[in-house]
């Protein structure tokens, strides 16, 4: 009985952690939806302003809502000793865990597909909005300066772009590693500055241990939650029988 009580306590504790994450995502999603402009600086520069403020906000709200609901199901199942709720909690966690594993496998196996999707978003933004949209321009300038990169792929992302047309064929200073413009196409070619996608990959590889630790931690929390919920379910099932 003491073991059962301890497992119930741990189940509630784990669900409080899930609730904390869910409320954080809900708060962030509402912030982005209501005041997306002030949130842009912490978002990746791979989408337009509207996509960031609307889609990211709704996505965070949706995920946060699911986590809060999941916490309610888990806590109620443990506190009320409801086999139905415990089984529902286990099933939801299992589906999420399988989806995460599948997504990770796809990302590792088809990284070129992910690059193609990001490129399809980033290239039109660079060609059409860099230099005309102040928000997009500022985000990309900060990104290229911090990562010492040029465009998404390389300087060719700015060829025949709005910025190039308005600046008489020149490219952003980052493409020539200059502090000031102009940066000609010939200079950009000779400097051969890496694209931001390659720099991001290098940054991810340098921090692979940290990222891996976070992923393992989340996976471990999910597995532990499933084990606890299934233990409670089996205990109740045996007592009823």
Tab-separated table of C-alpha atoms in Angstrom:
chain	number	residue	atom	x	y	z
A	1	UNK	CA	0.000	0.000	0.000
A	2	UNK	CA	2.870	2.357	0.849
A	3	UNK	CA	4.367	1.737	-2.594
A	4	UNK	CA	1.009	2.501	-4.201
A	5	UNK	CA	0.759	5.799	-2.292
A	6	UNK	CA	4.308	6.750	-3.315
A	7	UNK	CA	3.573	6.014	-6.972
A	8	UNK	CA	0.426	8.158	-6.775
A	9	UNK	CA	2.508	11.010	-5.341
A	10	UNK	CA	5.116	10.680	-8.115
A	11	UNK	CA	2.349	10.570	-10.714
A	12	UNK	CA	0.948	13.861	-9.443
A	13	UNK	CA	4.456	15.374	-9.306
A	14	UNK	CA	5.197	14.426	-12.910
A	15	UNK	CA	1.884	15.867	-14.001
A	16	UNK	CA	2.663	19.145	-12.243
A	17	UNK	CA	5.830	19.350	-14.350
A	18	UNK	CA	3.728	18.748	-17.454
A	19	UNK	CA	1.309	21.463	-16.266
A	20	UNK	CA	4.178	23.926	-15.828
A	21	UNK	CA	5.383	23.317	-19.389
A	22	UNK	CA	1.829	23.558	-20.717
A	23	UNK	CA	1.122	26.862	-18.974
A	24	UNK	CA	4.436	28.255	-20.233
A	25	UNK	CA	3.532	27.362	-23.814
A	26	UNK	CA	0.022	28.769	-23.368
A	27	UNK	CA	1.397	32.049	-22.034
A	28	UNK	CA	3.949	32.276	-24.836
A	29	UNK	CA	1.344	31.459	-27.471
A	30	UNK	CA	-1.047	34.104	-26.181
A	31	UNK	CA	1.797	36.632	-26.070
A	32	UNK	CA	2.740	35.921	-29.690
A	33	UNK	CA	-0.891	36.088	-30.851
A	34	UNK	CA	-1.652	39.346	-29.044
A	35	UNK	CA	1.693	41.134	-29.446
A	36	UNK	CA	3.656	39.231	-32.078
A	37	UNK	CA	5.903	42.175	-32.949
A	38	UNK	CA	7.646	42.220	-29.568
A	39	UNK	CA	8.283	38.470	-29.793
A	40	UNK	CA	9.951	38.441	-33.212
A	41	UNK	CA	13.498	38.817	-31.960
A	42	UNK	CA	13.494	35.352	-30.402
A	43	UNK	CA	12.033	33.602	-33.441
A	44	UNK	CA	13.884	32.019	-36.316
A	45	UNK	CA	14.101	34.155	-39.462
A	46	UNK	CA	12.635	31.500	-41.748
A	47	UNK	CA	9.114	32.846	-42.096
A	48	UNK	CA	7.187	36.040	-42.642
A	49	UNK	CA	5.849	38.290	-39.887
A	50	UNK	CA	2.296	37.034	-40.314
A	51	UNK	CA	3.361	33.377	-40.187
A	52	UNK	CA	5.345	33.994	-37.019
A	53	UNK	CA	2.741	35.960	-35.089
A	54	UNK	CA	-0.227	33.797	-36.091
A	55	UNK	CA	0.943	30.243	-36.770
A	56	UNK	CA	3.565	30.081	-34.019
A	57	UNK	CA	1.119	31.560	-31.520
A	58	UNK	CA	-1.661	29.122	-32.398
A	59	UNK	CA	0.785	26.210	-32.370
A	60	UNK	CA	2.016	27.067	-28.852
A	61	UNK	CA	-1.553	27.542	-27.605
A	62	UNK	CA	-2.603	24.189	-29.073
A	63	UNK	CA	0.346	22.273	-27.612
A	64	UNK	CA	0.022	24.048	-24.273
A	65	UNK	CA	-3.695	23.251	-24.133
A	66	UNK	CA	-3.039	19.568	-24.846
A	67	UNK	CA	-0.434	19.417	-22.062
A	68	UNK	CA	-2.737	21.111	-19.555
A	69	UNK	CA	-5.530	18.703	-20.487
A	70	UNK	CA	-3.112	15.805	-20.179
A	71	UNK	CA	-2.131	16.980	-16.693
A	72	UNK	CA	-5.791	17.140	-15.635
A	73	UNK	CA	-6.395	13.598	-16.937
A	74	UNK	CA	-3.307	12.226	-15.179
A	75	UNK	CA	-3.935	13.934	-11.846
A	76	UNK	CA	-7.617	13.011	-11.799
A	77	UNK	CA	-6.809	9.443	-12.761
A	78	UNK	CA	-4.274	9.088	-9.951
A	79	UNK	CA	-6.258	10.951	-7.282
A	80	UNK	CA	-9.613	9.324	-8.052
A	81	UNK	CA	-7.990	5.964	-8.845
A	82	UNK	CA	-9.811	5.844	-12.171
A	83	UNK	CA	-8.610	3.062	-14.443
A	84	UNK	CA	-10.265	4.690	-17.450
A	85	UNK	CA	-8.414	7.997	-16.988
A	86	UNK	CA	-5.129	6.254	-16.257
A	87	UNK	CA	-5.428	4.204	-19.441
A	88	UNK	CA	-6.316	7.362	-21.404
A	89	UNK	CA	-3.289	9.143	-19.941
A	90	UNK	CA	-1.017	6.228	-20.839
A	91	UNK	CA	-2.393	6.088	-24.391
A	92	UNK	CA	-1.883	9.820	-25.012
A	93	UNK	CA	1.690	9.759	-23.688
A	94	UNK	CA	2.434	6.676	-25.779
A	95	UNK	CA	1.127	8.358	-28.945
A	96	UNK	CA	3.196	11.484	-28.234
A	97	UNK	CA	6.306	9.385	-27.553
A	98	UNK	CA	5.906	7.383	-30.774
A	99	UNK	CA	5.332	10.594	-32.757
A	100	UNK	CA	8.502	12.141	-31.295
A	101	UNK	CA	10.581	9.063	-32.106
A	102	UNK	CA	9.183	8.984	-35.649
A	103	UNK	CA	9.813	12.699	-36.143
A	104	UNK	CA	13.388	12.337	-34.886
A	105	UNK	CA	14.033	9.401	-37.197
A	106	UNK	CA	12.634	11.295	-40.176
A	107	UNK	CA	14.676	14.395	-39.321
A	108	UNK	CA	17.893	12.360	-39.104
A	109	UNK	CA	17.186	10.277	-42.196
A	110	UNK	CA	15.773	13.006	-44.410
A	111	UNK	CA	17.715	16.076	-43.296
A	112	UNK	CA	17.951	17.167	-46.933
A	113	UNK	CA	14.150	17.253	-47.088
A	114	UNK	CA	14.062	19.516	-44.037
A	115	UNK	CA	16.646	21.768	-45.665
A	116	UNK	CA	14.532	21.929	-48.819
A	117	UNK	CA	11.421	22.916	-46.835
A	118	UNK	CA	13.272	25.645	-44.952
A	119	UNK	CA	14.848	26.895	-48.153
A	120	UNK	CA	11.428	27.098	-49.797
A	121	UNK	CA	10.363	29.427	-46.970
A	122	UNK	CA	13.528	31.465	-46.585
A	123	UNK	CA	14.519	32.186	-50.186
A	124	UNK	CA	11.315	34.053	-51.203
A	125	UNK	CA	11.543	36.114	-48.009
A	126	UNK	CA	15.123	37.134	-48.783
A	127	UNK	CA	14.387	37.950	-52.399
A	128	UNK	CA	11.136	39.847	-51.865
A	129	UNK	CA	11.183	41.281	-48.330
A	130	UNK	CA	14.803	41.810	-47.335
A	131	UNK	CA	15.391	45.541	-47.666
A	132	UNK	CA	11.686	46.386	-47.896
A	133	UNK	CA	10.294	44.876	-44.687
A	134	UNK	CA	12.058	46.437	-41.690
A	135	UNK	CA	11.288	43.526	-39.341
A	136	UNK	CA	12.525	40.859	-41.759
A	137	UNK	CA	15.597	42.925	-42.629
A	138	UNK	CA	16.527	43.464	-38.981
A	139	UNK	CA	16.110	39.788	-38.080
A	140	UNK	CA	18.209	38.608	-41.022
A	141	UNK	CA	20.879	41.250	-40.382
A	142	UNK	CA	21.152	40.136	-36.751
A	143	UNK	CA	21.274	36.484	-37.810
A	144	UNK	CA	23.936	37.022	-40.477
A	145	UNK	CA	26.038	39.159	-38.133
A	146	UNK	CA	25.862	36.772	-35.177
A	147	UNK	CA	26.529	33.628	-37.238
A	148	UNK	CA	28.929	35.241	-39.728
A	149	UNK	CA	26.845	33.931	-42.610
A	150	UNK	CA	25.175	35.185	-45.786
A	151	UNK	CA	21.623	34.324	-46.818
A	152	UNK	CA	20.140	30.895	-46.301
A	153	UNK	CA	22.315	28.989	-48.803
A	154	UNK	CA	24.869	31.676	-49.748
A	155	UNK	CA	25.083	35.089	-51.439
A	156	UNK	CA	23.111	33.851	-54.460
A	157	UNK	CA	19.915	34.136	-52.389
A	158	UNK	CA	20.194	37.891	-52.925
A	159	UNK	CA	20.730	37.699	-56.683
A	160	UNK	CA	17.933	39.560	-58.519
A	161	UNK	CA	16.376	40.369	-55.144
A	162	UNK	CA	14.596	43.549	-54.092
A	163	UNK	CA	17.662	44.575	-52.077
A	164	UNK	CA	20.005	44.015	-55.003
A	165	UNK	CA	17.803	45.985	-57.373
A	166	UNK	CA	17.498	48.910	-54.967
A	167	UNK	CA	21.236	48.982	-54.190
A	168	UNK	CA	22.461	48.861	-57.803
A	169	UNK	CA	23.411	45.187	-57.767
A	170	UNK	CA	25.217	45.103	-54.419
A	171	UNK	CA	24.760	42.501	-51.686
A	172	UNK	CA	24.463	42.806	-47.892
A	173	UNK	CA	27.801	43.621	-46.190
A	174	UNK	CA	27.747	40.266	-44.370
A	175	UNK	CA	28.200	38.499	-47.712
A	176	UNK	CA	31.610	40.150	-48.070
A	177	UNK	CA	32.473	40.258	-44.358
A	178	UNK	CA	32.477	44.050	-44.552
A	179	UNK	CA	31.360	46.565	-41.942
A	180	UNK	CA	29.905	48.836	-44.595
A	181	UNK	CA	28.410	48.502	-48.086
A	182	UNK	CA	28.782	48.144	-50.964
A	183	UNK	CA	29.470	44.453	-51.482
A	184	UNK	CA	29.674	43.527	-55.148
A	185	UNK	CA	28.809	40.151	-56.647
A	186	UNK	CA	32.476	39.535	-57.429
A	187	UNK	CA	33.501	40.268	-53.833
A	188	UNK	CA	30.775	37.993	-52.517
A	189	UNK	CA	31.946	35.205	-54.814
A	190	UNK	CA	35.572	35.576	-53.699
A	191	UNK	CA	34.718	35.691	-49.986
A	192	UNK	CA	32.494	32.604	-50.266
A	193	UNK	CA	30.778	33.247	-46.928
A	194	UNK	CA	28.781	30.231	-45.739
A	195	UNK	CA	24.997	30.262	-45.739
A	196	UNK	CA	23.174	30.557	-42.420
A	197	UNK	CA	21.759	27.032	-42.678
A	198	UNK	CA	25.261	25.540	-42.670
A	199	UNK	CA	26.244	27.736	-39.744
A	200	UNK	CA	23.149	26.674	-37.831
A	201	UNK	CA	24.010	23.020	-38.433
A	202	UNK	CA	27.512	23.609	-37.099
A	203	UNK	CA	26.102	25.362	-34.034
A	204	UNK	CA	23.734	22.430	-33.429
A	205	UNK	CA	26.607	19.963	-33.770
A	206	UNK	CA	28.681	21.924	-31.243
A	207	UNK	CA	25.786	21.801	-28.777
A	208	UNK	CA	24.771	18.237	-29.605
A	209	UNK	CA	25.405	17.056	-26.034
A	210	UNK	CA	23.093	19.689	-24.555
A	211	UNK	CA	20.378	19.059	-27.134
A	212	UNK	CA	20.740	15.305	-26.687
A	213	UNK	CA	20.458	15.681	-22.923
A	214	UNK	CA	17.240	17.668	-23.248
A	215	UNK	CA	15.766	15.107	-25.646
A	216	UNK	CA	16.737	12.205	-23.388
A	217	UNK	CA	15.310	14.046	-20.374
A	218	UNK	CA	11.961	14.606	-22.075
A	219	UNK	CA	11.855	11.012	-23.292
A	220	UNK	CA	12.735	9.747	-19.828
A	221	UNK	CA	9.948	11.821	-18.272
A	222	UNK	CA	7.456	10.406	-20.760
A	223	UNK	CA	8.576	6.805	-20.191
A	224	UNK	CA	8.456	7.278	-16.420
A	225	UNK	CA	4.941	8.730	-16.682
A	226	UNK	CA	3.808	5.722	-18.724
A	227	UNK	CA	5.350	3.284	-16.238
A	228	UNK	CA	3.709	4.992	-13.270
A	229	UNK	CA	0.291	5.189	-14.918
A	230	UNK	CA	0.441	1.541	-15.989
A	231	UNK	CA	1.533	0.470	-12.493
A	232	UNK	CA	-1.438	2.284	-10.969
A	233	UNK	CA	-3.762	0.798	-13.583
A	234	UNK	CA	-2.544	-2.770	-12.968
A	235	UNK	CA	-2.695	-2.304	-9.189
A	236	UNK	CA	-6.304	-1.117	-9.357
A	237	UNK	CA	-7.197	-3.824	-11.842
A	238	UNK	CA	-5.814	-6.551	-9.571
A	239	UNK	CA	-7.606	-5.148	-6.517
A	240	UNK	CA	-10.917	-4.974	-8.362
A	241	UNK	CA	-10.439	-8.539	-9.617
